[in-house]
Amino acid sequence: MRLLWVLPLLVEAQNKSFLHRCALGCDCQEELKQANCARGLLRHLPGPLPPLTEHLDLSQNQLSHLPRRAFLSTRRLKTLLLNDNNISSVADGAFSPLESLLKLDLSRNRVAALGAGFTLGLGSLRELALAENRLTALRSHGFQHLDGLLRLNLSHNAIGQVQVRAFGCMSTLRQLDLEGNRLRALGSGVFTMLKSLEVLRLQGNNISHIDIGVFTPLTSLALLNLACNQLSKIHFKTFLSLHTYSTHILLEDNPWHCDCDLQRVFRKLGSVRRLFLDDYSNLSCAEPPELRGYQLMEVDAELCIAETVTVLIITVTVLITVVAAILMAERKRKSRKKEKHWTDGASQMSYDS
Ligand SMILES: *[C@@H]1O[C@H](CO)[C@@H](O)[C@H](O)[C@H]1NC(C)=O
Ligand SMILES: *[C@@H]1O[C@H](CO)[C@@H](O)[C@H](O)[C@H]1NC(C)=O
Ligand SMILES: *[C@@H]1O[C@H](CO)[C@@H](O)[C@H](O)[C@H]1NC(C)=O
């Protein structure tokens, strides 16, 4: 009799503990393996979540720190959204047991540096978003362990320095977004290993110098966006070294120095079949002052005129000199012949007499 009275209580307690496995501030749909804790004003990571959760949304909260092994109890995660928080520190190994994680979004936080162990245990990751943070530099091998990454978004940080082999081992990466950073130069070796890269977004930096061989490793590149930088001149070989099937290159909103050299580079690039200068008609001149504001396409036919005139003058001068020399020689020959003829005649005459 007493036992029958206790039984429903036990069942209820079990139900309660089951319910409690979804932390306060979260909405768990166990059949879908989802936990939605977005927009919850969370300042700390939530309590227990169903251990089989695969998709965890913690976006738009007020998280500021991710400790080591922060997601130990939900190690089957495939998607982890941490975007739009206030995260400034990520401990080494924070994502350490997440061996199934495919997508990690840390966009719009305050991350200023990535520790050497940031990527520990993220060997399955396909997509990493770190857009709109405060990163200033990418260290050599900073993204190790990310051997299967396809998309890396580092746009709108303050990255001014990218060390050689910063993207080392990312031989599967297809998209790299570095838009809106503070890069000034692209040095050789920066993009080594990125042989699968298809899209490279570099627009909105301060790039004024590009080493000639820097794009050579990018044998799959289909789109190279260099718009909105500080380029005033380029070398033909910089783009010729792209050994791809076909690559579209964007170069508008750069302060081009419109002279004959530039015109020649673009004319030669235009004749390379695999390269497409999609926005050539939008390129405008910043230098020399008399061409400021003109579109390169409007003036390109005239840029080499001065050179052409000089070449013409030199050619004509040389021609005149040569012709004059020939004429002089001819005249000399003739007058010598005449002289000879005259002397011969004279001797004949003396003989006759
Ligand atoms: C975000 O974190 C900074 C310190 O890193 C703190 O000063 C600021 O108040 C935090 N903002 C919010 C909205 O929590
Ligand atoms: C990178 O992130 C920014 C900001 O979230 C977004 O606007 C941009 O489209 C992303 N880049 C790519 C290639 O998806
Ligand atoms: C050229 O610039 C115009 C106006 O800014 C824009 O609408 C157009 O898409 C640009 N063309 C290319 C090929 O980028």
Short mmCIF file of C-alpha atoms and ligand atoms in Angstrom, two decimals, residues 43 62 86 88 110, ligand 1:
data_model
loop_
_atom_site.label_atom_id
_atom_site.label_comp_id
_atom_site.label_asym_id
_atom_site.label_seq_id
_atom_site.Cartn_x
_atom_site.Cartn_y
_atom_site.Cartn_z
CA ARG A 43 27.22 35.76 -18.58
CA GLN A 62 27.21 38.15 -22.69
CA ASN A 86 31.68 39.60 -25.42
CA SER A 88 37.82 38.27 -25.05
CA ARG A 110 36.50 40.73 -28.65
C1 LIG B 1 32.47 43.15 -22.21
O1 LIG B 1 33.72 42.87 -21.63
C2 LIG B 1 34.45 44.00 -21.22
C3 LIG B 1 35.76 43.53 -20.66
O2 LIG B 1 36.37 42.61 -21.51
C4 LIG B 1 33.65 44.78 -20.19
O3 LIG B 1 34.35 45.96 -19.85
C5 LIG B 1 32.29 45.14 -20.77
O4 LIG B 1 31.51 45.76 -19.77
C6 LIG B 1 31.59 43.91 -21.26
N1 LIG B 1 30.34 44.29 -21.93
C7 LIG B 1 29.20 43.69 -21.69
C8 LIG B 1 28.02 44.18 -22.47
O5 LIG B 1 29.09 42.76 -20.92
#
